[in-house]
Coordinates of C-alpha atoms and ligand atoms in Angstrom, one line a residue:
X1 CA 2.8 0.0 33.9
X2 CA 2.4 3.0 36.1
X3 CA 1.3 6.4 34.6
X4 CA 4.6 8.1 35.8
X5 CA 6.7 5.5 33.9
X6 CA 4.7 6.3 30.7
X7 CA 5.0 10.1 31.2
X8 CA 8.8 9.7 31.3
X9 CA 8.5 9.3 27.5
X10 CA 6.9 12.7 27.0
X11 CA 9.0 15.8 26.2
X12 CA 6.6 18.2 28.0
X13 CA 3.4 17.8 30.0
X14 CA 1.4 19.1 33.0
X15 CA 0.0 16.6 35.4
X16 CA -3.3 17.2 37.3
X17 CA -3.8 14.3 39.7
X18 CA -1.8 11.3 40.7
X19 CA 0.9 9.6 38.6
X20 CA 0.7 6.4 40.6
X21 CA -2.1 4.9 38.5
X22 CA -1.8 1.5 36.8
X23 CA -2.3 1.8 33.0
X24 CA -2.9 -1.3 30.8
X25 CA -2.9 0.2 27.4
X26 CA -2.8 3.4 25.3
X27 CA -5.9 4.2 23.3
X28 CA -7.4 7.2 21.3
X29 CA -10.7 5.7 20.2
X30 CA -13.3 5.0 22.9
X31 CA -14.8 2.2 20.8
X32 CA -11.6 0.2 21.4
X33 CA -11.0 1.4 24.9
X34 CA -10.6 -1.2 27.6
X35 CA -10.9 -0.4 31.3
X36 CA -7.6 1.0 32.8
X37 CA -6.4 2.2 29.4
X38 CA -4.9 5.6 29.1
X39 CA -7.2 7.7 26.8
X40 CA -5.5 10.2 24.6
X41 CA -7.9 12.9 23.1
X42 CA -6.6 13.6 19.6
X43 CA -8.0 16.4 17.5
X44 CA -8.4 14.9 14.0
X45 CA -9.6 16.6 10.8
X46 CA -13.0 14.9 10.9
X47 CA -13.6 14.7 14.7
X48 CA -12.1 16.1 17.8
X49 CA -11.3 13.4 20.3
X50 CA -11.8 15.9 23.2
X51 CA -15.5 15.4 22.9
X52 CA -15.1 11.7 23.9
X53 CA -13.3 12.3 27.2
X54 CA -16.4 11.9 29.3
X55 CA -17.3 8.7 27.5
X56 CA -13.7 7.4 28.0
X57 CA -13.9 8.0 31.7
X58 CA -17.3 6.2 31.8
X59 CA -15.8 3.2 30.1
X60 CA -13.1 3.0 32.7
X61 CA -10.1 5.0 31.4
X62 CA -7.4 5.1 34.0
X63 CA -6.3 8.6 33.0
X64 CA -6.7 11.1 30.2
X65 CA -4.2 13.0 28.0
X66 CA -5.5 16.1 26.3
X67 CA -4.5 19.4 24.8
X68 CA -7.0 21.4 26.9
X69 CA -8.9 20.6 30.2
X70 CA -12.5 19.5 29.8
X71 CA -15.2 22.0 31.2
X72 CA -15.9 19.7 34.2
X73 CA -13.2 18.4 36.5
X74 CA -12.4 14.8 35.9
X75 CA -12.6 11.9 38.4
X76 CA -9.3 10.6 37.0
X77 CA -5.8 12.0 36.4
X78 CA -5.5 14.5 33.6
X79 CA -2.2 15.1 31.6
X80 CA -2.1 18.2 29.5
X81 CA 0.3 18.2 26.5
X82 CA 1.0 20.8 23.8
X83 CA 0.0 18.4 21.0
X84 CA -1.7 15.1 21.7
X85 CA -1.0 13.4 18.3
X86 CA 2.8 13.2 18.8
X87 CA 2.2 12.5 22.5
X88 CA 0.1 9.5 21.5
X89 CA 3.0 8.1 19.5
X90 CA 5.5 8.8 22.3
X91 CA 3.2 7.1 24.9
X92 CA 2.6 4.1 22.7
X93 CA 6.3 3.6 22.0
X94 CA 7.1 3.9 25.7
X95 CA 4.3 1.5 26.7
X96 CA 5.6 -1.1 24.3
X97 CA 9.2 -0.4 25.3
X98 CA 10.4 0.9 21.9
X99 CA 10.1 -2.3 19.9
X100 CA 11.6 -0.7 16.7
X101 CA 14.9 -0.5 18.6
X102 CA 14.9 -4.3 18.8
X103 CA 14.5 -4.9 15.1
X104 CA 16.1 -3.9 11.8
X105 CA 13.4 -1.6 10.5
X106 CA 12.8 -0.8 6.8
X107 CA 10.3 1.9 5.7
X108 CA 9.0 2.2 2.1
X109 CA 7.4 5.5 0.9
X110 CA 6.6 6.8 -2.6
X111 CA 3.6 7.4 -4.8
X112 CA 3.4 3.9 -6.4
X113 CA 4.8 0.5 -5.6
X114 CA 4.9 0.8 -1.8
X115 CA 2.9 -2.3 -1.0
X116 CA 4.6 -4.4 -3.6
X117 CA 8.1 -3.3 -2.6
X118 CA 7.3 -3.9 1.1
X119 CA 5.9 -7.4 0.5
X120 CA 8.8 -8.3 -1.8
X121 CA 11.4 -7.1 0.7
X122 CA 9.8 -9.1 3.5
X123 CA 9.6 -12.2 1.3
X124 CA 13.3 -11.8 0.4
X125 CA 14.3 -11.4 4.0
X126 CA 12.3 -14.4 5.1
X127 CA 13.6 -16.6 2.2
X128 CA 17.1 -15.5 3.2
X129 CA 16.6 -16.7 6.8
X130 CA 15.7 -13.4 8.5
X131 CA 12.3 -13.8 10.3
X132 CA 10.4 -10.6 9.3
X133 CA 7.0 -9.0 9.8
X134 CA 5.4 -6.4 7.6
X135 CA 2.4 -4.0 7.6
X136 CA 1.0 -2.8 4.2
X137 CA -2.3 -1.7 2.6
X138 CA -3.0 -5.3 1.8
X139 CA -1.5 -7.4 4.6
X140 CA -0.8 -7.2 8.3
X141 CA 1.8 -9.8 9.4
X142 CA 2.8 -9.4 13.0
X143 CA 5.2 -12.3 12.8
X144 CA 2.3 -14.8 13.2
X145 CA 1.3 -15.2 9.6
X146 CA -0.3 -13.0 7.0
X147 CA -3.8 -11.5 7.6
X148 CA -5.8 -9.2 5.3
X149 CA -5.6 -5.6 6.2
X150 CA -9.2 -4.7 6.6
X151 CA -8.6 -1.2 8.1
X152 CA -8.5 0.6 4.7
X153 CA -5.4 2.3 6.2
X154 CA -2.0 1.8 4.5
X155 CA -0.2 2.9 7.6
X156 CA -1.9 2.2 10.9
X157 CA -2.2 4.7 13.8
X158 CA 0.8 4.9 16.1
X159 CA -0.6 2.7 18.9
X160 CA -1.2 -0.1 16.4
X161 CA 2.1 0.4 14.7
X162 CA 3.9 0.1 18.0
X163 CA 1.8 -2.8 19.2
X164 CA 2.4 -4.5 15.8
X165 CA 6.2 -4.1 16.1
X166 CA 6.1 -5.4 19.7
X167 CA 4.2 -8.5 18.5
X168 CA 6.9 -9.0 15.9
X169 CA 9.7 -8.8 18.5
X170 CA 7.8 -11.2 20.7
X171 CA 7.4 -13.7 17.9
X172 CA 11.0 -13.7 17.0
X173 CA 11.2 -11.3 14.1
X174 CA 14.6 -9.8 13.5
X175 CA 13.3 -7.3 10.8
X176 CA 10.2 -5.4 10.0
X177 CA 9.0 -3.7 6.8
X178 CA 6.5 -0.8 7.1
X179 CA 4.5 0.8 4.3
X180 CA 5.0 4.5 5.2
X181 CA 2.6 6.8 3.5
X182 CA 3.3 10.5 3.3
X183 CA 0.0 11.1 5.2
X184 CA 1.3 8.9 8.0
X185 CA 4.7 10.6 8.1
X186 CA 3.1 14.0 8.2
X187 CA 0.6 13.0 10.9
X188 CA 3.2 11.5 13.3
X189 CA 2.0 7.9 13.0
X190 CA 5.6 6.7 12.5
X191 CA 7.1 8.9 15.2
X192 CA 9.5 6.7 17.4
X193 CA 10.0 4.2 14.6
X194 CA 13.8 3.8 14.5
X195 CA 14.2 3.1 10.8
X196 CA 17.5 1.7 9.6
X197 CA 16.6 1.8 5.9
X198 CA 14.3 4.1 3.9
X199 CA 13.2 3.3 0.4
X200 CA 11.5 6.0 -1.8
X201 CA 10.0 4.4 -4.9
X202 CA 8.9 7.5 -6.8
X203 CA 7.2 10.8 -6.3
X204 CA 4.6 11.8 -8.9
X205 CA 1.8 14.3 -8.9
X206 CA -0.7 12.7 -6.6
X207 CA -2.3 13.5 -3.2
X208 CA -1.8 17.3 -3.9
X209 CA -5.2 17.8 -2.3
X210 CA -3.5 17.0 1.1
X211 CA 0.0 18.3 0.6
X212 CA -0.8 21.2 -1.8
X213 CA 2.5 21.3 -3.8
X214 CA 4.8 18.6 -5.2
X215 CA 7.6 20.1 -3.0
X216 CA 5.3 19.8 0.1
X217 CA 4.6 16.2 -0.9
X218 CA 8.3 15.5 -1.4
X219 CA 9.1 17.0 2.0
X220 CA 6.6 14.7 3.7
X221 CA 8.3 11.7 2.1
X222 CA 11.7 13.1 3.0
X223 CA 10.6 12.9 6.7
X224 CA 11.4 9.1 6.4
X225 CA 15.0 10.0 5.6
X226 CA 15.1 12.1 8.8
X227 CA 13.8 9.2 10.8
X228 CA 16.7 7.1 9.6
X229 CA 19.1 9.8 10.6
X230 CA 17.4 10.2 14.0
X231 CA 17.6 6.4 14.7
X232 CA 21.4 6.7 15.0
X233 CA 20.9 8.1 18.5
X234 CA 19.0 5.0 19.7
X235 CA 20.2 2.1 17.6
X236 CA 23.5 1.1 16.0
X237 CA 23.9 -0.7 12.7
X238 CA 24.0 0.3 9.1
X239 CA 21.8 3.2 8.0
X240 CA 20.8 3.4 4.3
X241 CA 18.6 5.4 2.1
X242 CA 17.5 3.6 -1.1
X243 CA 16.4 6.0 -4.0
X244 CA 15.1 5.5 -7.5
X245 CA 17.7 7.1 -9.7
X246 CA 15.4 7.3 -12.7
X247 CA 12.7 9.3 -10.8
X248 CA 12.7 13.0 -10.7
X249 CA 12.6 12.9 -6.9
X250 CA 16.1 11.6 -6.9
X251 CA 17.9 14.9 -7.6
X252 CA 15.9 16.6 -4.8
X253 CA 16.2 13.8 -2.2
X254 CA 19.9 12.9 -2.9
X255 CA 20.8 16.3 -1.4
X256 CA 19.0 15.4 1.8
X257 CA 20.4 12.0 2.4
X258 CA 22.1 12.1 5.8
X259 CA 23.5 8.5 5.6
X260 CA 24.7 6.1 2.9
X261 CA 22.8 6.3 -0.3
X262 CA 22.1 3.3 -2.6
X263 CA 20.4 4.1 -5.8
X264 CA 18.6 1.9 -8.3
X265 CA 17.5 2.2 -11.9
X266 CA 17.9 0.9 -15.4
X267 CA 21.3 2.5 -16.3
X268 CA 24.5 3.8 -14.8
X269 CA 25.3 5.6 -12.6
X270 CA 22.6 3.8 -10.5
X271 CA 24.3 1.5 -8.0
X272 CA 21.8 -1.3 -8.5
X273 CA 20.8 -1.8 -12.1
X274 CA 18.6 -4.1 -14.1
X275 CA 20.1 -4.6 -17.6
X276 CA 19.0 -6.8 -20.5
X277 CA 15.4 -6.8 -19.3
X278 CA 13.1 -9.3 -21.0
X279 CA 9.4 -9.4 -20.4
X280 CA 8.2 -13.0 -21.0
X281 CA 4.8 -14.5 -20.5
X282 CA 5.9 -16.0 -17.2
X283 CA 7.2 -12.8 -15.8
X284 CA 10.5 -10.8 -16.2
X285 CA 14.2 -11.7 -16.6
X286 CA 17.1 -9.3 -16.2
X287 CA 20.7 -9.1 -15.2
X288 CA 21.1 -7.3 -11.8
X289 CA 24.3 -5.4 -11.4
X290 CA 25.2 -4.2 -8.0
X291 CA 28.1 -3.2 -5.8
X292 CA 28.0 -6.8 -4.4
X293 CA 28.4 -8.3 -7.9
X294 CA 26.1 -9.3 -10.8
X295 CA 23.4 -12.0 -10.8
X296 CA 20.8 -13.2 -13.3
X297 CA 17.3 -12.6 -12.0
X298 CA 14.1 -14.4 -13.1
X299 CA 10.9 -13.4 -11.4
X300 CA 7.2 -14.1 -11.9
X301 CA 6.4 -10.4 -11.4
X302 CA 5.3 -8.8 -14.7
X303 CA 5.9 -5.3 -16.0
X304 CA 8.7 -2.7 -16.0
X305 CA 7.5 -1.1 -12.8
X306 CA 7.9 -4.4 -11.0
X307 CA 11.5 -4.5 -12.2
X308 CA 11.9 -1.3 -10.2
X309 CA 10.1 -2.8 -7.2
X310 CA 12.4 -5.9 -7.4
X311 CA 15.5 -3.7 -7.4
X312 CA 14.3 -1.6 -4.5
X313 CA 13.5 -4.7 -2.4
X314 CA 16.8 -6.4 -3.5
X315 CA 18.8 -3.4 -2.4
X316 CA 17.2 -3.5 1.1
X317 CA 17.8 -7.3 1.3
X318 CA 21.5 -6.9 0.3
X319 CA 21.9 -4.2 2.9
X320 CA 20.6 -6.7 5.5
X321 CA 23.4 -9.1 4.5
X322 CA 21.7 -11.5 2.1
X323 CA 23.9 -12.9 -0.7
X324 CA 23.2 -12.1 -4.3
X325 CA 22.2 -15.7 -4.9
X326 CA 19.7 -15.6 -1.9
X327 CA 18.2 -12.5 -3.4
X328 CA 17.9 -14.1 -6.9
X329 CA 16.4 -17.2 -5.4
X330 CA 13.9 -15.0 -3.4
X331 CA 12.9 -13.1 -6.5
X332 CA 12.4 -16.3 -8.4
X333 CA 10.0 -17.5 -5.7
X334 CA 8.3 -14.1 -5.2
X335 CA 4.5 -14.0 -5.2
X336 CA 2.7 -11.0 -6.6
X337 CA 0.8 -8.9 -4.0
X338 CA -2.8 -9.8 -3.9
X339 CA -4.7 -7.9 -6.6
X340 CA -1.5 -6.3 -8.1
X341 CA -1.0 -7.6 -11.6
X342 CA -2.3 -10.8 -10.2
X343 CA -2.7 -13.5 -12.8
X344 CA -5.8 -15.7 -12.6
X345 CA -5.3 -19.0 -14.2
X346 CA -8.0 -21.7 -14.4
X347 CA -6.5 -23.2 -17.5
X348 CA -8.4 -20.9 -19.9
X349 CA -6.7 -20.1 -23.2
X350 CA -6.4 -16.4 -22.6
X351 CA -4.6 -14.4 -19.9
X352 CA -6.6 -12.8 -17.0
X353 CA -5.0 -10.1 -14.9
X354 CA -6.5 -8.4 -11.8
X355 CA -4.9 -5.1 -11.0
X356 CA -5.7 -2.3 -8.5
X357 CA -5.2 0.5 -11.1
X358 CA -8.0 3.0 -10.4
X359 CA -6.7 6.2 -12.0
X360 CA -6.2 7.2 -15.6
X361 CA -2.5 7.2 -15.0
X362 CA -2.2 3.8 -13.4
X363 CA -4.6 2.3 -16.0
X364 CA -2.4 3.6 -18.7
X365 CA 0.7 2.1 -17.2
X366 CA -0.9 -1.3 -16.7
X367 CA -2.3 -1.4 -20.2
X368 CA 1.1 -0.5 -21.7
X369 CA 2.7 -3.2 -19.6
X370 CA 0.3 -5.8 -20.8
X371 CA 0.3 -5.0 -24.5
X372 CA 3.7 -6.5 -25.4
X373 CA 2.8 -9.8 -23.7
X374 CA -0.5 -10.0 -25.6
X375 CA -0.3 -11.6 -29.0
X376 CA -4.0 -11.3 -29.4
X377 CA -6.5 -8.6 -28.3
X378 CA -6.3 -6.6 -25.0
X379 CA -9.7 -6.4 -23.3
X380 CA -10.3 -4.2 -20.3
X381 CA -13.1 -4.3 -17.7
X382 CA -13.2 -1.3 -15.3
X383 CA -15.4 1.4 -13.7
X384 CA -15.0 4.4 -11.6
X385 CA -16.1 4.9 -8.0
X386 CA -19.1 7.0 -7.1
X387 CA -18.7 10.2 -5.1
X388 CA -14.9 10.2 -5.7
X389 CA -12.7 12.1 -8.2
X390 CA -15.5 12.5 -10.7
X391 CA -13.3 14.3 -13.2
X392 CA -11.2 11.2 -13.8
X393 CA -14.1 9.3 -15.5
X394 CA -13.8 10.5 -19.1
X395 CA -10.0 10.4 -18.8
X396 CA -10.1 6.8 -17.8
X397 CA -12.6 6.1 -20.7
X398 CA -10.2 7.8 -23.1
X399 CA -7.1 5.9 -21.9
X400 CA -8.8 2.5 -22.1
X401 CA -10.2 3.4 -25.5
X402 CA -6.7 4.3 -26.8
X403 CA -4.8 1.4 -25.3
X404 CA -7.3 -1.5 -25.2
X405 CA -9.0 -3.3 -28.1
X406 CA -12.3 -3.8 -26.4
X407 CA -13.6 -2.2 -23.2
X408 CA -16.3 -3.2 -20.8
X409 CA -17.4 -0.3 -18.6
X410 CA -19.0 -1.4 -15.3
X411 CA -19.7 -0.7 -11.7
X412 CA -17.1 0.1 -9.1
X413 CA -18.5 1.3 -5.8
X414 CA -21.3 3.5 -7.1
X415 CA -22.4 4.5 -3.6
X416 CA -25.4 6.8 -3.8
X417 CA -24.6 8.0 -7.3
X418 CA -26.7 6.8 -10.3
X419 CA -24.5 3.9 -11.5
X420 CA -25.7 4.2 -15.1
X421 CA -24.7 7.9 -15.3
X422 CA -21.1 7.1 -14.0
X423 CA -20.8 4.5 -16.8
X424 CA -22.0 7.1 -19.4
X425 CA -19.4 9.6 -18.1
X426 CA -16.7 7.1 -18.7
X427 CA -18.2 6.1 -22.1
X428 CA -18.1 9.8 -23.1
X429 CA -14.3 9.6 -22.9
X430 CA -14.2 6.5 -25.1
X431 CA -16.5 8.1 -27.6
X432 CA -14.4 11.2 -27.7
X433 CA -11.6 8.9 -28.9
X434 CA -13.8 7.9 -31.8
X435 CA -14.8 4.5 -30.4
X436 CA -18.2 3.0 -31.0
X437 CA -20.6 1.4 -28.5
X438 CA -21.2 -2.2 -29.4
X439 CA -18.2 -2.6 -31.6
X440 CA -15.4 -1.2 -29.4
X441 CA -17.0 -0.9 -26.0
X442 CA -20.0 -1.9 -24.0
X443 CA -21.6 -0.5 -20.7
X444 CA -22.8 -3.3 -18.4
X445 CA -23.6 -2.2 -14.8
X446 CA -23.5 -5.6 -13.2
X447 CA -19.8 -6.3 -12.6
X448 CA -20.2 -10.1 -12.8
X449 CA -22.0 -9.8 -16.1
X450 CA -19.4 -7.4 -17.4
X451 CA -16.6 -9.8 -16.6
X452 CA -18.5 -12.7 -18.1
X453 CA -19.1 -10.6 -21.2
X454 CA -15.4 -10.0 -21.6
X455 CA -14.5 -13.7 -21.0
X456 CA -17.1 -14.7 -23.6
X457 CA -15.4 -12.5 -26.2
X458 CA -11.8 -13.6 -25.4
X459 CA -9.9 -16.1 -27.4
X460 CA -6.5 -17.7 -27.3
X461 CA -3.7 -15.2 -27.0
X462 CA -5.9 -12.4 -25.7
X463 CA -5.5 -10.7 -22.3
X464 CA -8.4 -9.6 -20.1
X465 CA -7.6 -6.9 -17.6
X466 CA -9.9 -6.5 -14.6
X467 CA -8.9 -3.2 -13.2
X468 CA -9.8 -1.1 -10.2
X469 CA -10.8 -3.4 -7.3
X470 CA -7.6 -5.4 -6.9
X471 CA -7.6 -7.1 -3.5
X472 CA -10.8 -5.4 -2.3
X473 CA -13.4 -7.5 -0.6
X474 CA -16.6 -5.5 -1.2
X475 CA -18.4 -3.3 -3.7
X476 CA -20.2 -0.3 -2.2
X477 CA -23.8 0.2 -3.5
X478 CA -25.7 3.0 -1.8
X479 CA -24.3 2.6 1.8
X480 CA -24.2 -1.2 1.6
X481 CA -20.9 -3.1 1.4
X482 CA -21.8 -6.1 -0.7
X483 CA -19.2 -8.9 -0.6
X484 CA -17.1 -8.9 -3.8
X485 CA -13.8 -10.2 -4.9
X486 CA -12.8 -9.7 -8.6
X487 CA -10.4 -12.7 -8.3
X488 CA -12.9 -15.1 -6.9
X489 CA -15.6 -14.1 -9.4
X490 CA -13.1 -14.4 -12.3
X491 CA -12.1 -17.9 -11.1
X492 CA -15.7 -19.0 -10.8
X493 CA -16.6 -17.7 -14.3
X494 CA -13.5 -19.2 -15.8
X495 CA -14.2 -22.6 -14.3
X496 CA -17.7 -22.5 -15.9
X497 CA -16.4 -21.6 -19.4
X498 CA -16.8 -24.4 -22.0
X499 CA -13.5 -26.3 -22.3
X500 CA -11.0 -24.5 -24.6
X501 CA -9.7 -26.1 -27.8
X502 CA -6.1 -27.0 -27.4
X503 CA -3.7 -24.1 -28.1
X504 CA 0.1 -24.0 -28.1
X505 CA 1.3 -23.1 -24.6
X506 CA 3.8 -20.6 -25.8
X507 CA 1.0 -18.2 -26.7
X508 CA -1.0 -18.4 -23.6
X509 CA 1.5 -17.4 -20.9
X510 CA 0.4 -20.2 -18.6
X511 CA 3.7 -21.2 -17.1
X512 CA 4.6 -19.9 -13.6
X513 CA 1.4 -19.0 -12.0
X514 CA 2.0 -16.5 -9.2
X515 CA -1.3 -15.8 -7.7
X516 CA -1.9 -15.0 -4.0
X517 CA -4.6 -17.6 -3.7
X518 CA -4.4 -18.0 0.0
X519 CA -5.6 -14.4 0.6
X520 CA -8.7 -14.6 -1.7
X521 CA -11.1 -16.1 0.8
Ligands
ATP601 N1 7.1 1.1 -9.0 C1 5.9 1.4 -9.6 N2 5.8 2.5 -10.4 C2 4.7 2.9 -10.9 N3 3.5 2.2 -10.8 C3 3.5 1.1 -10.0 C4 4.7 0.7 -9.3 N4 4.5 -0.4 -8.6 C5 3.1 -0.7 -8.8 N5 2.5 0.2 -9.6 C6 1.1 0.4 -10.0 O1 0.4 0.9 -8.9 C7 -0.6 0.0 -8.4 C8 -0.5 -0.1 -6.9 O2 0.7 -0.8 -6.5 P1 1.1 -0.9 -4.9 O3 -0.1 -1.3 -4.2 O4 2.3 -1.6 -4.8 O5 1.4 0.7 -4.7 P2 1.1 1.6 -3.4 O6 2.1 2.7 -3.4 O7 1.2 0.7 -2.2 O8 -0.4 2.1 -3.6 P3 -1.4 2.8 -2.5 O9 -0.9 4.2 -2.3 O10 -2.7 2.6 -3.1 O11 -1.3 2.0 -1.2 C9 -0.2 -1.4 -9.0 O12 -1.4 -2.1 -9.2 C10 0.4 -1.0 -10.3 O13 -0.7 -0.7 -11.2
MG602 MG1 -0.2 0.5 -0.6

């Protein structure tokens, strides 16, 4: 593509040099730059891309986009723009010929449940015959099959989002589902994404370090609603905003919905409702009531919050034209997201669950979900990361002490901190709740030994929760990333347990395994 064709996609710019230059890609990171790419210098919070302009030119950049000219004149064309971050998104979308206009595009934002809802929505669409790609914290599926997301970014930067959508179009996808974090929305990563449907799962008090106030955080999420409205100008078709009627964000967001609203919740007047909910060892059952009619749903996903995630994903699928029965069939066959309430079953007589909960709040939610499905004792293995949110440690210790019967406190990415001290800070919270070391909890630094200790103490009817690492593939000790996978370690330890004495299956919750085994490697 020639530079002048790309520049047509910018609202304002000043060109210094020729526009008749061949450009083979749009890039903002010199480590990924290929010769003849257009380099965009983006000022980020932790580094200013303008200092890499010289390096980009040395590596063969065809031209440079920047907010200010470098001190020395450049041997290649220079394009000056008022703000290079939105320009990056505009150039990437133009380069890939606006792929989001060729797909039905669904965005999911919210504090919790984004990844789960995205993956469920994509699974439903696919099972209903709509080829779909999706990009989440856990998985990147460009229409070619699922791959682990190893970027540690829930929403990729705009060139990767646009390239991803282009790949989906190329591989025959008719829909795409994008996890849309409030950071990404605020930082223009999803600019030029013509969303047809926006889902907001919930908005609680999190990430206020970045957005300052709850209202500011809510505003960032509401940006997804604006993108749905804006997409009318470039793409026809139904536009819908799907909101959680039971969340306090609803009353604020409903006023801002510029298109059709579809709400979900557990009681009227939500449009899509789950009624007569039953939590059973093999998952959840409920009656889904909707403007399209009613259908009985049975899903292997556990916990009330997953009922909400199912409703949100079902709403999106119904909007795309799936029938009620297709949605019910899809939910029946749904797989849990890797490391989210994922059940590990090696035939042991107790239940083992791996979950990503790594805050006091989410740990509390998960323990409360697991309690009713646990006829025996609830055991919990968890830690707290080094050099991050240090004040949450005693709070996590206290929550676990209150809601679990036995707690094993262990390592979780200690980094350069003294691992033993982190464990003691968590233990202080448990002791403040009156729990005794040895009898009620134990501190074991080595995570494998900690898990083995919990398994050794578990008997039929118990549940062991391994919390905090979820799908993650490493544990960070000092600055080393040591390979680690809670699920793989749990399986290995369970296989080596001595064979259990036979127990009635109705107490062990073994029917209907729904693990994401294929992603564990
Ligand atoms: N609808 C929900 N409401 C509240 N908590 C939830 C909900 N869905 C999932 N959770 C909890 O949050 C954890 C993370 O779920 P998920 O990965 O789907 O959320 P996310 O919004 O993508 O999170 P992140 O911001 O870390 O990417 C789960 O392991 C579970 O403990
Ligand atoms: Mg996520």
